[in-house]
Short mmCIF file of C-alpha atoms and ligand atoms in Angstrom, two decimals:
data_model
loop_
_atom_site.label_atom_id
_atom_site.label_comp_id
_atom_site.label_asym_id
_atom_site.label_seq_id
_atom_site.Cartn_x
_atom_site.Cartn_y
_atom_site.Cartn_z
CA UNK C 625 -107.33 -14.57 -0.15
CA UNK C 626 -108.33 -16.31 3.09
CA UNK C 627 -107.57 -19.90 1.85
CA UNK C 628 -104.56 -21.62 3.24
CA UNK C 629 -101.61 -22.07 0.98
CA UNK C 630 -100.41 -25.55 -0.04
CA UNK C 631 -98.12 -27.09 2.49
CA UNK C 632 -94.57 -27.31 1.26
CA UNK C 633 -91.70 -29.32 2.85
CA UNK C 634 -89.96 -27.38 5.55
CA UNK C 635 -86.70 -28.74 4.16
CA UNK C 636 -87.06 -26.25 1.31
CA UNK C 637 -86.96 -23.24 3.58
CA UNK C 638 -83.85 -21.17 2.88
CA UNK C 639 -82.71 -23.32 -0.04
CA UNK C 640 -80.66 -20.93 -2.15
CA UNK C 641 -81.76 -20.65 -5.81
CA UNK C 642 -79.05 -21.78 -8.26
CA UNK C 643 -77.44 -18.74 -9.70
CA UNK C 644 -76.58 -19.18 -13.38
CA UNK C 645 -73.64 -17.22 -14.78
CA UNK C 646 -74.75 -13.80 -15.89
CA UNK C 647 -75.30 -13.54 -19.62
CA UNK C 648 -73.43 -11.05 -21.72
CA UNK C 649 -75.48 -7.90 -22.26
CA UNK C 650 -77.46 -8.03 -25.51
CA UNK C 651 -77.28 -4.99 -27.76
CA UNK C 652 -74.71 -3.18 -25.66
CA UNK C 653 -70.96 -2.77 -26.35
CA UNK C 654 -69.02 -5.93 -27.19
CA UNK C 655 -69.50 -8.37 -24.29
CA UNK C 656 -68.23 -11.85 -23.75
CA UNK C 657 -69.65 -14.33 -21.29
CA UNK C 658 -66.95 -15.79 -19.05
CA UNK C 659 -69.30 -16.68 -16.26
CA UNK C 660 -70.49 -20.23 -16.79
CA UNK C 661 -67.44 -22.37 -17.81
CA UNK C 662 -69.00 -23.01 -21.15
CA UNK C 663 -67.13 -24.00 -24.24
CA UNK C 664 -66.85 -20.86 -26.33
CA UNK C 665 -66.68 -22.79 -29.66
CA UNK C 666 -69.98 -23.30 -31.56
CA UNK C 667 -71.06 -26.93 -32.25
CA UNK C 668 -68.99 -28.90 -34.77
CA UNK C 669 -70.92 -29.17 -38.05
CA UNK C 670 -71.37 -32.96 -37.83
CA UNK C 671 -72.65 -32.70 -34.26
CA UNK C 672 -75.06 -29.90 -35.18
CA UNK C 673 -76.30 -32.04 -38.15
CA UNK C 674 -77.08 -35.00 -35.86
CA UNK C 675 -79.04 -32.77 -33.50
CA UNK C 676 -80.90 -31.11 -36.32
CA UNK C 677 -81.81 -34.48 -37.83
CA UNK C 678 -83.13 -35.63 -34.48
CA UNK C 679 -85.21 -32.49 -34.15
CA UNK C 680 -87.33 -33.74 -37.08
CA UNK C 681 -88.83 -36.32 -34.75
CA UNK C 682 -89.41 -34.40 -31.59
CA UNK C 683 -93.14 -35.20 -31.68
CA UNK C 684 -91.96 -38.59 -30.33
CA UNK C 685 -90.54 -39.30 -26.87
CA UNK C 686 -86.79 -39.97 -26.80
CA UNK C 687 -85.35 -43.49 -26.30
CA UNK C 688 -85.69 -43.59 -22.49
CA UNK C 689 -82.84 -46.10 -22.06
CA UNK C 690 -80.44 -43.96 -24.22
CA UNK C 691 -79.46 -47.18 -25.94
CA UNK C 692 -77.16 -45.77 -28.58
CA UNK C 693 -75.38 -43.38 -26.20
CA UNK C 694 -74.96 -46.16 -23.60
CA UNK C 695 -73.40 -48.45 -26.15
CA UNK C 696 -71.02 -45.80 -27.34
CA UNK C 697 -70.05 -44.87 -23.74
CA UNK C 698 -69.58 -48.53 -22.73
CA UNK C 699 -67.09 -48.94 -25.54
CA UNK C 700 -65.37 -45.62 -25.00
CA UNK C 701 -64.74 -46.25 -21.32
CA UNK C 702 -64.57 -50.04 -21.47
CA UNK C 703 -67.24 -50.49 -18.82
CA UNK C 704 -70.42 -52.68 -18.82
CA UNK C 705 -73.52 -50.81 -20.05
CA UNK C 706 -75.16 -51.73 -16.72
CA UNK C 707 -72.59 -49.46 -14.94
CA UNK C 708 -73.78 -46.43 -16.86
CA UNK C 709 -76.60 -44.01 -16.12
CA UNK C 710 -77.45 -40.80 -17.94
CA UNK C 711 -79.29 -37.73 -16.77
CA UNK C 712 -80.18 -34.10 -17.52
CA UNK C 713 -76.72 -32.81 -17.22
CA UNK C 714 -74.29 -34.15 -14.59
CA UNK C 715 -76.06 -31.88 -12.09
CA UNK C 716 -79.21 -33.97 -12.75
CA UNK C 717 -77.30 -37.13 -12.13
CA UNK C 718 -75.75 -35.62 -8.91
CA UNK C 719 -79.28 -34.90 -7.70
CA UNK C 720 -80.34 -38.47 -8.47
CA UNK C 721 -77.35 -39.76 -6.55
CA UNK C 722 -78.37 -37.82 -3.43
CA UNK C 723 -82.02 -38.93 -3.81
CA UNK C 724 -80.74 -42.46 -3.99
CA UNK C 725 -78.58 -42.29 -0.88
CA UNK C 726 -79.59 -39.52 1.53
CA UNK C 727 -82.67 -38.15 3.23
CA UNK C 728 -83.49 -36.44 6.55
CA UNK C 729 -80.93 -37.25 9.22
CA UNK C 730 -78.28 -38.24 6.66
CA UNK C 731 -75.16 -36.22 5.87
CA UNK C 732 -73.49 -35.28 2.61
CA UNK C 733 -69.93 -34.12 2.76
CA UNK C 734 -68.20 -31.90 0.27
CA UNK C 735 -65.45 -29.29 0.18
CA UNK C 736 -66.33 -25.61 0.41
CA UNK C 737 -66.25 -23.58 -1.65
CA UNK C 738 -67.12 -26.00 -4.39
CA UNK C 739 -69.87 -26.49 -7.03
CA UNK C 740 -72.75 -24.40 -5.79
CA UNK C 741 -75.36 -27.02 -6.68
CA UNK C 742 -74.12 -29.34 -3.91
CA UNK C 743 -75.76 -27.48 -1.02
CA UNK C 744 -78.98 -27.02 -3.04
CA UNK C 745 -79.50 -30.63 -4.04
CA UNK C 746 -78.50 -31.84 -0.56
CA UNK C 747 -81.04 -29.57 1.22
CA UNK C 748 -83.78 -30.38 -1.27
CA UNK C 749 -83.40 -34.05 -0.41
CA UNK C 750 -83.80 -33.20 3.26
CA UNK C 751 -80.24 -34.32 4.08
CA UNK C 752 -77.65 -32.18 5.96
CA UNK C 753 -74.65 -30.62 4.23
CA UNK C 754 -71.29 -30.97 5.94
CA UNK C 755 -68.99 -28.44 4.29
CA UNK C 756 -65.25 -28.88 4.79
CA UNK C 757 -63.24 -25.78 4.03
CA UNK C 758 -60.62 -25.92 1.29
CA UNK C 759 -57.04 -25.73 2.62
CA UNK C 760 -54.94 -22.56 2.38
CA UNK C 761 -53.96 -23.43 -1.18
CA UNK C 762 -57.63 -23.71 -2.23
CA UNK C 763 -57.35 -27.53 -2.47
CA UNK C 764 -59.62 -30.20 -0.99
CA UNK C 765 -58.54 -31.01 2.49
CA UNK C 766 -59.07 -34.73 2.26
CA UNK C 767 -57.84 -35.42 5.81
CA UNK C 768 -60.40 -33.04 7.21
CA UNK C 769 -63.11 -34.54 4.96
CA UNK C 770 -62.18 -38.02 6.25
CA UNK C 771 -62.37 -36.72 9.79
CA UNK C 772 -65.86 -35.33 9.03
CA UNK C 773 -67.27 -38.85 8.22
CA UNK C 774 -69.75 -40.04 10.80
CA UNK C 775 -72.18 -42.94 10.86
CA UNK C 776 -74.71 -40.58 9.30
CA UNK C 777 -72.53 -39.93 6.21
CA UNK C 778 -74.12 -41.33 3.06
CA UNK C 779 -72.32 -39.53 0.22
CA UNK C 780 -69.14 -37.47 -0.34
CA UNK C 781 -68.45 -35.36 -3.38
CA UNK C 782 -64.83 -34.87 -4.50
CA UNK C 783 -64.92 -32.30 -7.19
CA UNK C 784 -61.70 -32.81 -9.25
CA UNK C 785 -60.81 -30.27 -10.57
CA UNK C 786 -62.67 -28.17 -8.18
CA UNK C 787 -65.23 -25.58 -9.30
CA UNK C 788 -64.50 -22.63 -8.77
CA UNK C 789 -60.87 -22.85 -7.84
CA UNK C 790 -59.66 -25.19 -10.62
CA UNK C 791 -57.37 -27.02 -8.09
CA UNK C 792 -56.93 -30.83 -8.12
CA UNK C 793 -56.26 -33.70 -5.78
CA UNK C 794 -53.63 -36.08 -6.96
CA UNK C 795 -53.42 -39.90 -7.21
CA UNK C 796 -51.71 -40.91 -3.92
CA UNK C 797 -53.75 -38.65 -1.64
CA UNK C 798 -57.01 -39.50 -3.37
CA UNK C 799 -56.38 -43.24 -3.24
CA UNK C 800 -55.49 -43.01 0.41
CA UNK C 801 -58.77 -41.17 0.99
CA UNK C 802 -60.85 -43.67 -1.00
CA UNK C 803 -59.32 -46.55 0.89
CA UNK C 804 -60.03 -44.96 4.28
CA UNK C 805 -63.69 -44.04 3.78
CA UNK C 806 -66.05 -46.78 4.96
CA UNK C 807 -67.14 -48.91 2.07
CA UNK C 808 -70.85 -48.22 2.69
CA UNK C 809 -70.39 -44.51 1.96
CA UNK C 810 -70.73 -43.49 -1.70
CA UNK C 811 -67.88 -41.34 -2.97
CA UNK C 812 -68.72 -39.32 -6.10
CA UNK C 813 -65.82 -38.12 -8.12
CA UNK C 814 -67.25 -35.19 -10.00
CA UNK C 815 -65.04 -34.88 -13.05
CA UNK C 816 -66.99 -32.30 -15.08
CA UNK C 817 -63.71 -30.75 -16.26
CA UNK C 818 -61.75 -33.98 -16.66
CA UNK C 819 -60.70 -33.29 -20.32
CA UNK C 820 -58.90 -30.05 -19.33
CA UNK C 821 -56.45 -31.82 -16.94
CA UNK C 822 -52.88 -31.87 -18.06
CA UNK C 823 -51.27 -32.85 -14.70
CA UNK C 824 -50.32 -36.50 -15.12
CA UNK C 825 -50.54 -37.02 -11.34
CA UNK C 826 -54.26 -36.44 -11.35
CA UNK C 827 -55.92 -39.86 -11.60
CA UNK C 828 -58.71 -40.73 -14.01
CA UNK C 829 -61.76 -41.51 -11.82
CA UNK C 830 -62.68 -44.36 -14.17
CA UNK C 831 -59.52 -46.20 -13.23
CA UNK C 832 -60.33 -45.67 -9.49
CA UNK C 833 -63.92 -46.87 -9.75
CA UNK C 834 -63.13 -50.21 -11.31
CA UNK C 835 -62.25 -52.14 -8.18
CA UNK C 836 -64.12 -49.90 -5.73
CA UNK C 837 -67.81 -50.54 -5.48
CA UNK C 838 -68.42 -47.36 -3.50
CA UNK C 839 -66.88 -44.97 -6.06
CA UNK C 840 -68.95 -43.29 -8.75
CA UNK C 841 -67.65 -41.09 -11.49
CA UNK C 842 -69.64 -38.16 -12.82
CA UNK C 843 -68.95 -36.82 -16.27
CA UNK C 844 -70.69 -34.31 -18.55
CA UNK C 845 -71.02 -33.39 -22.21
CA UNK C 846 -71.49 -29.70 -21.15
CA UNK C 847 -67.93 -28.55 -20.94
CA UNK C 848 -65.22 -29.97 -23.22
CA UNK C 849 -67.82 -31.45 -25.55
CA UNK C 850 -69.71 -28.14 -25.88
CA UNK C 851 -73.25 -29.42 -25.33
CA UNK C 852 -74.16 -27.34 -22.27
CA UNK C 853 -77.52 -26.32 -23.78
CA UNK C 854 -78.61 -29.90 -24.51
CA UNK C 855 -78.38 -31.19 -20.88
CA UNK C 856 -76.68 -34.52 -20.94
CA UNK C 857 -74.36 -36.00 -18.37
CA UNK C 858 -73.68 -39.53 -17.01
CA UNK C 859 -72.36 -41.61 -14.14
CA UNK C 860 -70.16 -44.67 -14.15
CA UNK C 861 -70.85 -46.76 -11.10
CA UNK C 862 -71.21 -50.36 -9.98
CA UNK C 863 -74.45 -51.99 -9.22
CA UNK C 864 -76.54 -51.29 -7.19
CA UNK C 865 -75.66 -47.57 -7.49
CA UNK C 866 -76.13 -47.41 -11.29
CA UNK C 867 -79.44 -49.28 -10.94
CA UNK C 868 -80.57 -46.79 -8.28
CA UNK C 869 -79.79 -44.00 -10.70
CA UNK C 870 -82.04 -45.45 -13.26
CA UNK C 871 -84.83 -45.57 -10.63
CA UNK C 872 -84.39 -41.92 -9.61
CA UNK C 873 -84.16 -40.61 -13.17
CA UNK C 874 -86.86 -38.37 -14.58
CA UNK C 875 -88.44 -40.54 -17.29
CA UNK C 876 -87.40 -39.43 -20.74
CA UNK C 877 -85.15 -36.70 -19.22
CA UNK C 878 -82.42 -36.83 -21.92
CA UNK C 879 -83.88 -35.61 -25.19
CA UNK C 880 -83.18 -37.37 -28.49
CA UNK C 881 -81.32 -34.26 -29.71
CA UNK C 882 -79.00 -34.53 -26.71
CA UNK C 883 -78.53 -38.27 -27.22
CA UNK C 884 -77.72 -37.95 -30.91
CA UNK C 885 -75.41 -34.98 -30.35
CA UNK C 886 -73.58 -36.80 -27.59
CA UNK C 887 -73.01 -39.82 -29.78
CA UNK C 888 -71.81 -37.60 -32.63
CA UNK C 889 -69.50 -35.80 -30.20
CA UNK C 890 -67.93 -39.04 -29.05
CA UNK C 891 -67.36 -39.90 -32.71
CA UNK C 892 -65.84 -36.44 -33.40
CA UNK C 893 -63.69 -36.58 -30.26
CA UNK C 894 -60.42 -35.86 -32.06
CA UNK C 895 -61.72 -32.46 -33.45
CA UNK C 896 -63.27 -31.59 -30.05
CA UNK C 897 -60.16 -32.44 -28.10
CA UNK C 898 -58.13 -30.16 -30.39
CA UNK C 899 -60.34 -27.34 -29.26
CA UNK C 900 -59.75 -28.36 -25.66
CA UNK C 901 -56.04 -28.24 -26.29
CA UNK C 902 -56.47 -24.66 -27.58
CA UNK C 903 -58.41 -23.73 -24.43
CA UNK C 904 -55.74 -25.30 -22.28
CA UNK C 905 -53.10 -23.25 -24.06
CA UNK C 906 -55.27 -20.12 -23.41
CA UNK C 907 -55.54 -21.14 -19.73
CA UNK C 908 -51.69 -21.24 -19.51
CA UNK C 909 -51.50 -17.85 -21.22
CA UNK C 910 -54.10 -16.22 -19.04
CA UNK C 911 -52.75 -17.58 -15.80
CA UNK C 912 -49.17 -16.59 -16.76
CA UNK C 913 -50.29 -13.04 -17.62
CA UNK C 914 -52.17 -12.71 -14.34
CA UNK C 915 -49.12 -13.84 -12.34
CA UNK C 916 -47.02 -11.37 -14.33
CA UNK C 917 -49.52 -8.64 -13.28
CA UNK C 918 -48.91 -9.61 -9.66
CA UNK C 919 -51.95 -11.74 -8.89
CA UNK C 920 -51.94 -14.94 -6.95
CA UNK C 921 -53.53 -17.58 -9.14
CA UNK C 922 -54.13 -21.11 -7.88
CA UNK C 923 -52.98 -23.56 -10.51
CA UNK C 924 -56.06 -24.45 -12.50
CA UNK C 925 -56.62 -27.69 -14.38
CA UNK C 926 -60.02 -26.66 -15.58
CA UNK C 927 -61.35 -24.21 -18.12
CA UNK C 928 -61.42 -21.28 -15.63
CA UNK C 929 -59.20 -19.45 -13.18
CA UNK C 930 -59.87 -18.28 -9.65
CA UNK C 931 -58.80 -15.02 -8.01
CA UNK C 932 -59.39 -14.57 -4.28
CA UNK C 933 -60.35 -10.90 -4.03
CA UNK C 934 -62.31 -10.79 -0.75
CA UNK C 935 -64.08 -7.50 -0.31
CA UNK C 936 -62.97 -6.29 -3.71
CA UNK C 937 -64.76 -9.11 -5.54
CA UNK C 938 -67.82 -7.21 -6.68
CA UNK C 939 -65.81 -4.11 -7.73
CA UNK C 940 -63.52 -6.30 -9.74
CA UNK C 941 -66.43 -8.05 -11.52
CA UNK C 942 -68.04 -4.66 -12.31
CA UNK C 943 -64.76 -3.41 -13.80
CA UNK C 944 -64.51 -6.49 -15.99
CA UNK C 945 -68.14 -6.16 -17.08
CA UNK C 946 -67.62 -2.55 -17.98
CA UNK C 947 -64.66 -3.57 -20.10
CA UNK C 948 -66.84 -6.15 -21.86
CA UNK C 949 -66.16 -9.45 -20.05
CA UNK C 950 -68.89 -10.87 -17.75
CA UNK C 951 -67.26 -13.03 -15.11
CA UNK C 952 -68.63 -14.87 -12.07
CA UNK C 953 -68.25 -13.16 -8.67
CA UNK C 954 -68.80 -14.90 -5.33
CA UNK C 955 -69.23 -11.79 -3.21
CA UNK C 956 -66.82 -11.49 -0.34
CA UNK C 957 -64.76 -14.39 -1.63
CA UNK C 958 -63.39 -14.19 -5.17
CA UNK C 959 -64.08 -14.43 -8.88
CA UNK C 960 -64.09 -17.32 -11.29
CA UNK C 961 -63.28 -16.41 -14.82
CA UNK C 962 -63.95 -18.93 -17.60
CA UNK C 963 -61.39 -19.31 -20.39
CA UNK C 964 -63.06 -18.09 -23.51
CA UNK C 965 -62.17 -16.80 -26.99
CA UNK C 966 -58.77 -15.17 -27.25
CA UNK C 967 -60.42 -11.64 -27.65
CA UNK C 968 -62.45 -12.25 -24.59
CA UNK C 969 -59.50 -13.37 -22.52
CA UNK C 970 -57.62 -10.30 -23.69
CA UNK C 971 -60.39 -7.97 -22.60
CA UNK C 972 -60.41 -9.68 -19.22
CA UNK C 973 -56.64 -9.45 -18.84
CA UNK C 974 -56.63 -5.77 -19.65
CA UNK C 975 -59.31 -5.12 -17.11
CA UNK C 976 -57.47 -7.15 -14.51
CA UNK C 977 -54.23 -5.22 -15.16
CA UNK C 978 -55.95 -1.82 -14.82
CA UNK C 979 -57.65 -2.95 -11.53
CA UNK C 980 -54.37 -4.20 -10.21
CA UNK C 981 -52.67 -0.90 -10.90
CA UNK C 982 -55.30 0.93 -8.93
CA UNK C 983 -54.83 -1.21 -5.78
C1 PLP Z 1365 -68.16 -29.49 -10.88
C2 PLP Z 1365 -69.45 -29.46 -11.70
N1 PLP Z 1365 -70.17 -30.53 -11.75
C3 PLP Z 1365 -71.23 -30.60 -12.46
C4 PLP Z 1365 -71.62 -29.51 -13.25
C5 PLP Z 1365 -72.94 -29.65 -13.99
O1 PLP Z 1365 -72.79 -29.56 -15.30
P1 PLP Z 1365 -73.93 -30.10 -16.25
O2 PLP Z 1365 -75.15 -30.29 -15.41
O3 PLP Z 1365 -74.07 -29.13 -17.31
O4 PLP Z 1365 -73.40 -31.45 -16.75
C6 PLP Z 1365 -70.87 -28.36 -13.22
C7 PLP Z 1365 -71.33 -27.17 -14.06
O5 PLP Z 1365 -70.90 -26.12 -13.87
C8 PLP Z 1365 -69.72 -28.29 -12.42
O6 PLP Z 1365 -68.95 -27.25 -12.37
#
């Protein structure tokens, strides 16, 4: 092979590949997947029926404008349809937001550790990541993030609650931050886990966006609504941001199955949110049990908990996996454990207790 290889953009050199949560081993002993913050409940019958009905027409392209879903979301959030944009999961919309705002020479600020797609989508666009360490309580350090703003800053992610720590920023500090960031910098409030929040002091990003043209809210149907496999998320943002999202969207990215299931989910919200309540109750139980075992657990407002284990991270993950619960290690840092079925959480808690006793 003497021919030259196709030239690729140098910006892609060293881009880490997104690591999905490890699946539970097939065919082995009982194994539960607590590694991707998914909803452990299967689809509600009505939601499944809508998707199945849509499947009968998948020889056709989907409705590119997601008209039905847009109308439903506009009503649900009391926002103009022009302020909405959908995408292939909220990670797809996040990528579109960066494409719309930042390229070579521009900076994107986010807390670290946070959602692992942020560095990838930033680097792919050719922009530069500015990672601001979480504070000692594993919470966004908004003062440090503000201090990191330069004239090259184009976009700031605030992940609330933060993945993987589950920690939140509250109303007063977030409002102070939003008001201090220059108005030509886009602030993206990534609220993928919004429905799991029970702390009344955590603001709803949709309230904050209304009179702030540089604030955009990201939401997803993947977590509380249980549609992770269908890939549909959305943004709520003022013009011209929402219009830019429509320009950067992959045409026909959101399938008709996803659109119909999302609409059906919004119409079945009560039943879905009861399931979210059950997961929140499990979160309280799991966190309480871990604390009783002697672990330090940052207060989580999401559907997962975080344990900072440092050098013992990989051993801990292995012990959980051997016990039948696959969790998400971040080697050298800690583990993120999704809240799953009661049996799964019990298996994890037992493994955590045994590991703790050996320390
Ligand atoms: C903070 C955060 N944002 C966005 C996403 C993307 O989710 P999706 O693309 O499934 O909507 C995730 C998924 O793990 C997440 O944790």
